[in-house]
Tab-separated table of C-alpha atoms in Angstrom:
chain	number	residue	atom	x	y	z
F	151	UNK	CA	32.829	63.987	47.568
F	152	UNK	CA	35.602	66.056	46.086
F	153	UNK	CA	37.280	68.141	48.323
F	154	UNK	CA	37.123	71.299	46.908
F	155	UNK	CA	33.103	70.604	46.683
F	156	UNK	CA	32.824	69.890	49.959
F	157	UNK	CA	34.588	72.506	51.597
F	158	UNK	CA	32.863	74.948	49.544
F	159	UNK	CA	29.434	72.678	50.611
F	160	UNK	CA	30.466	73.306	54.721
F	161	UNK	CA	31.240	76.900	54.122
F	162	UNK	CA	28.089	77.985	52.864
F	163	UNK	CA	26.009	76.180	55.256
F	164	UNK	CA	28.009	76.947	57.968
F	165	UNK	CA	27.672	81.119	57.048
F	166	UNK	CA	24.325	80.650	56.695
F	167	UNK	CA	24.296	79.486	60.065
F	168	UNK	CA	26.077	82.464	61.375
F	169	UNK	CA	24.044	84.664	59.216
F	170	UNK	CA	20.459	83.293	60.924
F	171	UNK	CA	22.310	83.406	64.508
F	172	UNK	CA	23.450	87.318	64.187
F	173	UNK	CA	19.434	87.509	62.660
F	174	UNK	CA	18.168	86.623	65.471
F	175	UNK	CA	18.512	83.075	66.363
F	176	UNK	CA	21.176	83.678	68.849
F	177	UNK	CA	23.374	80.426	69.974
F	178	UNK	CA	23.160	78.788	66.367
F	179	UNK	CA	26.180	80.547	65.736
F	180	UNK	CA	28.092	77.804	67.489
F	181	UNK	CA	27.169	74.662	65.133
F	182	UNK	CA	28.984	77.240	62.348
F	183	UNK	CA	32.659	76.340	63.438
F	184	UNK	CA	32.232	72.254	63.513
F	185	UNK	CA	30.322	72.525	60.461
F	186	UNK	CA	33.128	74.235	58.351
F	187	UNK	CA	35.827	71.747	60.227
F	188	UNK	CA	34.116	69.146	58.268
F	189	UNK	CA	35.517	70.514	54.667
F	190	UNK	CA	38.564	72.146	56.104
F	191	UNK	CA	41.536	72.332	58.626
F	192	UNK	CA	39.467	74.097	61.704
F	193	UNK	CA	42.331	76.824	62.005
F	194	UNK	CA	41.763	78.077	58.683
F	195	UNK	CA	37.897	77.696	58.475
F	196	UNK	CA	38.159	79.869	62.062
F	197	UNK	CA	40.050	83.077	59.943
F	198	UNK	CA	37.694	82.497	56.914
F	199	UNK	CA	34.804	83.133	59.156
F	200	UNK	CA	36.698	85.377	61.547
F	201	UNK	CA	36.666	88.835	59.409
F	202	UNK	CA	32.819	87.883	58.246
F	203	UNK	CA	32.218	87.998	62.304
F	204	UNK	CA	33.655	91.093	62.825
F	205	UNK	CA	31.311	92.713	59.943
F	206	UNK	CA	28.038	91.398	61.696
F	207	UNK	CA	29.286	92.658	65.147
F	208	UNK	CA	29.710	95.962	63.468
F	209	UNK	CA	25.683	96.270	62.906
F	210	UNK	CA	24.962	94.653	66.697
F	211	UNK	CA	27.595	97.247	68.166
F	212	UNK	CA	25.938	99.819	66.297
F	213	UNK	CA	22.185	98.873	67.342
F	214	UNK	CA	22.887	98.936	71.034
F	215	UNK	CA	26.343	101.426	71.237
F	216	UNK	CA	23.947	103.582	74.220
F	217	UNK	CA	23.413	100.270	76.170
F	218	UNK	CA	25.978	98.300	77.660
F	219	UNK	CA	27.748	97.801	80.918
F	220	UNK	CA	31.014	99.347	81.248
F	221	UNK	CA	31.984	97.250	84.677
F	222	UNK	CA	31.449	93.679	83.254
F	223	UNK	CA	33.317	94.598	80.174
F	224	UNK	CA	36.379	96.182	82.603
F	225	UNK	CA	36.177	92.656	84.368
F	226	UNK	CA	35.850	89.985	81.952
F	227	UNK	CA	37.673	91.628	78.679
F	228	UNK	CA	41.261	91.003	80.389
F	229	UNK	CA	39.996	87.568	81.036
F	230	UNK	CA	39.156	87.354	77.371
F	231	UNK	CA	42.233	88.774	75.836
F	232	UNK	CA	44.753	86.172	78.123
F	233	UNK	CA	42.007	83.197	77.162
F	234	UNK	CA	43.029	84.438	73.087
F	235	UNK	CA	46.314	83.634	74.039
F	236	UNK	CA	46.125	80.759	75.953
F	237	UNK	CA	44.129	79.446	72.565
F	238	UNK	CA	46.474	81.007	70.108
F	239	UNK	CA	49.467	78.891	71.959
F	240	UNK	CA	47.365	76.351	71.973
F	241	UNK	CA	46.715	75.811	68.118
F	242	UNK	CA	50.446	77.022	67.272
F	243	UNK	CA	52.050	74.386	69.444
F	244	UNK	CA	49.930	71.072	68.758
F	245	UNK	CA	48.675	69.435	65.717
F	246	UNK	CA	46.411	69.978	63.044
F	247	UNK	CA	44.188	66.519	64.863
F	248	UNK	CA	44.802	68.023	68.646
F	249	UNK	CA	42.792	71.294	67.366
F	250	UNK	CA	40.337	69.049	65.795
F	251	UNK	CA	39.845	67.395	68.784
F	252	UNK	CA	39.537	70.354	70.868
F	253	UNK	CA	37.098	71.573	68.684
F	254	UNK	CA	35.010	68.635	69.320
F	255	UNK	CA	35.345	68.475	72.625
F	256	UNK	CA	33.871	72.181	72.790
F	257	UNK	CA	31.565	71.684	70.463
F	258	UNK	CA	29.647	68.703	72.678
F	259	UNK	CA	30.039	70.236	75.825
F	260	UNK	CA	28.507	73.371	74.658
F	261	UNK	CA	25.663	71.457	72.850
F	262	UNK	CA	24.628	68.801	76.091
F	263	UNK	CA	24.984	72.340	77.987
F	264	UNK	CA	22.488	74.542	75.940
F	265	UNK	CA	20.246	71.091	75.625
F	266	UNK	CA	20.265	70.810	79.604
F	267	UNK	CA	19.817	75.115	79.992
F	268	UNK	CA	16.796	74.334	77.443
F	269	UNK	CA	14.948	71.894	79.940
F	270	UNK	CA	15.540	74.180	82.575
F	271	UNK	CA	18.877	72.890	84.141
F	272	UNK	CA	21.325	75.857	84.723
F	273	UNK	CA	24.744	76.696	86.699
F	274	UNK	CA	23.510	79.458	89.131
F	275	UNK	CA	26.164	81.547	90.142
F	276	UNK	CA	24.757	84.603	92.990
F	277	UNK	CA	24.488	87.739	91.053
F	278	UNK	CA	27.090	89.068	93.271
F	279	UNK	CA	29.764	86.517	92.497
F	280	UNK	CA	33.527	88.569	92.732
F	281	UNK	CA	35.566	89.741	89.867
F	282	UNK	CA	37.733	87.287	89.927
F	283	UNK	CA	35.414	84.938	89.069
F	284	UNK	CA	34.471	87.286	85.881
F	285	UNK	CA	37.764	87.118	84.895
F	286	UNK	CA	38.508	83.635	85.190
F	287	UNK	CA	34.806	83.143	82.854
F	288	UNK	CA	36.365	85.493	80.720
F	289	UNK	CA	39.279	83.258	80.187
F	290	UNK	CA	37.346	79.818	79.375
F	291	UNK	CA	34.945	82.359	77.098
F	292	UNK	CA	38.394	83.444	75.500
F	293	UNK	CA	39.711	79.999	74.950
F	294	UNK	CA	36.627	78.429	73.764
F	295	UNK	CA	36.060	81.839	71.205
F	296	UNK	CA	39.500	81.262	69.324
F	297	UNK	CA	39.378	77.785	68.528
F	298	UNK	CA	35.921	77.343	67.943
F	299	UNK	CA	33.837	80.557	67.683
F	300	UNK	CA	31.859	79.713	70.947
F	301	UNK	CA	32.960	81.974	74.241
F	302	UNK	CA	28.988	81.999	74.500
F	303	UNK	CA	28.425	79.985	77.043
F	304	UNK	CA	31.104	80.928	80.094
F	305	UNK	CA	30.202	84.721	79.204
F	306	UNK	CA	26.955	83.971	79.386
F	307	UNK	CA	27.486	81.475	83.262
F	308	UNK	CA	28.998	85.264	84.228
F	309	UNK	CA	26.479	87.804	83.416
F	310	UNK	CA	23.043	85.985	82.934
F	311	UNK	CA	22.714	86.399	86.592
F	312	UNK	CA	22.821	89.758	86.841
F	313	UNK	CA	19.945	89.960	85.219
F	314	UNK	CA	20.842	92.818	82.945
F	315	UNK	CA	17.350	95.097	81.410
F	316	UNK	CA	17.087	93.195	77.739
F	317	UNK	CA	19.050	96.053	76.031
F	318	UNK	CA	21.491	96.429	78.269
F	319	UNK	CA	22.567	92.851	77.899
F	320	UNK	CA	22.199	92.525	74.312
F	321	UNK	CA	24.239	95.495	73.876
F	322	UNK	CA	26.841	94.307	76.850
F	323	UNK	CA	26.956	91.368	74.848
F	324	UNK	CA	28.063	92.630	71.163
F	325	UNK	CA	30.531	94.931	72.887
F	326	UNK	CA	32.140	92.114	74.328
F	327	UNK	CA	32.025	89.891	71.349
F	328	UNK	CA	33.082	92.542	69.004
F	329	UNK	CA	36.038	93.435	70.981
F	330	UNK	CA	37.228	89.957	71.525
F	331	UNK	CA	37.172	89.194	67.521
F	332	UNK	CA	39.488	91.923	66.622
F	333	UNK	CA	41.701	90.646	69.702
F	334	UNK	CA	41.856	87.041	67.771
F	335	UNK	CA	43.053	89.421	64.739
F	336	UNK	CA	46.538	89.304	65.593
F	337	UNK	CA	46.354	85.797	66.715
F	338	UNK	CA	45.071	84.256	63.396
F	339	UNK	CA	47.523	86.709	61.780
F	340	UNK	CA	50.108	84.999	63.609
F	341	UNK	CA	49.243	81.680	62.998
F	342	UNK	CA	49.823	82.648	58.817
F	343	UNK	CA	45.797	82.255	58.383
F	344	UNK	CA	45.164	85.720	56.582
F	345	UNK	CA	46.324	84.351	53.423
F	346	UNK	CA	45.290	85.506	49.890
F	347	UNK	CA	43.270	82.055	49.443
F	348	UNK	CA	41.685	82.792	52.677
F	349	UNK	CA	40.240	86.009	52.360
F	350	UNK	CA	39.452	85.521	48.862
F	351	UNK	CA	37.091	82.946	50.321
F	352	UNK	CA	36.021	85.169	53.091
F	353	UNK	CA	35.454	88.303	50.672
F	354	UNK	CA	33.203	85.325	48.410
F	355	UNK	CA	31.063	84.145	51.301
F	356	UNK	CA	30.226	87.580	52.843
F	357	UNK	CA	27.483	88.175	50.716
F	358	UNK	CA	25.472	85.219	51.901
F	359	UNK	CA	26.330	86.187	55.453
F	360	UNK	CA	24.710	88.943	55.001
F	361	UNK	CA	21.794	87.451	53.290
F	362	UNK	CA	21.635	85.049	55.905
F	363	UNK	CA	21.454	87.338	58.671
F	364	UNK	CA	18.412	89.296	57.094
F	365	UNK	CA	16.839	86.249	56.453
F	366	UNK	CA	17.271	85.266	60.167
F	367	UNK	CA	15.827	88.473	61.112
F	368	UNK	CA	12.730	88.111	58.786
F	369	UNK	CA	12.381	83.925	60.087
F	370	UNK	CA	13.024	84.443	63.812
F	371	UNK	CA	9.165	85.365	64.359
F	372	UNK	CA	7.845	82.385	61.888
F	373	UNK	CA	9.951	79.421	63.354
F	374	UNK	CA	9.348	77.180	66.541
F	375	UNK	CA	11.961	78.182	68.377
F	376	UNK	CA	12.434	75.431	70.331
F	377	UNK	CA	12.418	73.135	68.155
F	378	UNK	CA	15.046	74.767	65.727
F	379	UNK	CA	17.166	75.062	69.164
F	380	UNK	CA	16.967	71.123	69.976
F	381	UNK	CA	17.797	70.374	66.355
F	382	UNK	CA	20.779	72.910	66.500
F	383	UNK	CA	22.314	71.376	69.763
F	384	UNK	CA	21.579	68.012	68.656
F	385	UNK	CA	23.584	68.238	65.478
F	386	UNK	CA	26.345	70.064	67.421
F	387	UNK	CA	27.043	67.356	69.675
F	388	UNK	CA	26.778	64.838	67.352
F	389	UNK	CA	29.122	66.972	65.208
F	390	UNK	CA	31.283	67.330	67.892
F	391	UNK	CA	31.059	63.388	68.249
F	392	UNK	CA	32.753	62.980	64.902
F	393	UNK	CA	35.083	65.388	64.969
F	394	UNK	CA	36.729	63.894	68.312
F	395	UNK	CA	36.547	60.718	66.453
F	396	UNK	CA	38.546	62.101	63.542
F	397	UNK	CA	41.217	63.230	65.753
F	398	UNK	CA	41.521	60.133	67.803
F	399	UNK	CA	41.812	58.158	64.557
F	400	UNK	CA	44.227	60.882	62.378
């Protein structure tokens, strides 16, 4: 397939992806990143999709601004913001393959773990577990956020026992997800990934986003849900498969 065609291919797919997750089919999100590593670099496809993010956390922040909880945020946002760095250093100091790889690599462990969470396996921390263990989730959710779009699933190890009211976590949730994506701002900015070409690109695809997402909200009450979920995490570790396979061969 021609390059250009396929990247273009990826893109759309994998915004349409992030559309339907923001809609309502949360944790489809993640299958977004390895998707769009297939037609480009995974640095750049992570700032193409990065500012179209930040738009659809705008309407989740907005939804649930009166419900949130301001101590997990005070614990696991420092987390988050060193994990940014630890990934910005990270992609600025190893190859183009190495990210690749990573990307991979996160992108299977987070599919086998929402697979095994699915069929009732789970890591039960107490609800009381210290601070420092907050922070230290906040970190991996950090990492795992800037070079692949998917600090789900450490954020989520952290709070889901506390067994926030619905609202309250939901809203807890897009704060914390919001905030982190403007704190990979300067880190993508860093990295040179805000180019013209880039956001050009971003600026064409934000439409569908946002066609996406209303189309996930009007679908999330029509679809087997667990079915679309083991297809999702399926494809993402086999995704994930190939990308570590690209890396080990580049």
């Amino acid at each position: 397939m021609n390059p250009d065609y396929l990247y273009f291919a990826c893109a759309v797919v994998a915004v349409v992806i992030s559309g339907l997750a923001k809609g309502g089919f949360a944790g489809a999100g993640a299958l977004a990143m390895p998707i769009m590593a297939l037609g480009v670099d995974p640095v750049r496809g992570a700032a193409i999709l990065l500012p179209i993010l930040i738009l659809q956390d705008a309407v989740s922040v907005w939804a649930f601004r009166r419900t949130w909880d301001g101590h997990i945020l005070r614990v696991m946002l420092p987390g988050m913001a060193a994990g940014v760095g630890l990934g910005y250093v990270f992609a600025a100091q190893v190859s183009e393959s190495a990210v690749l790889g990573a990307l991979g690599a996160i992108s299977v462990l987070f599919g086998l773990q929402r697979l095994w969470v699915e069929r009732g396996g789970a890591i039960v921390l107490p609800s009381n577990s210290p601070d420092w263990t907050g922070v230290l989730f906040g970190v991996a959710s950090g990492f795992t956020s800037q070079i692949a779009h998917a600090g789900s699933p450490p954020f989520q190890m952290w709070v889901l026992p506390k067994k926030l009211p619905r609202d309250m976590l939901v809203g807890t949730t897009a704060v914390a997800f919001a905030t982190m994506n403007w704190m990979k701002v300067p880190a993508y900015a860093a990295l040179g990934q805000f180019t013209r070409a880039n956001l050009t690109a971003t600026a064409m695809l934000a439409p569908v986003a946002i066609a996406a997402t209303f189309a996930g909200v009007a679908l999330v009450r029509r679809v087997d849900a667990a079915r679309f979920y083991t297809l999702i995490y399926v494809l993402m570790v086999l995704l994930g498969i190939k990308l570590v396979a690209d890396a080990l061969m580049a």
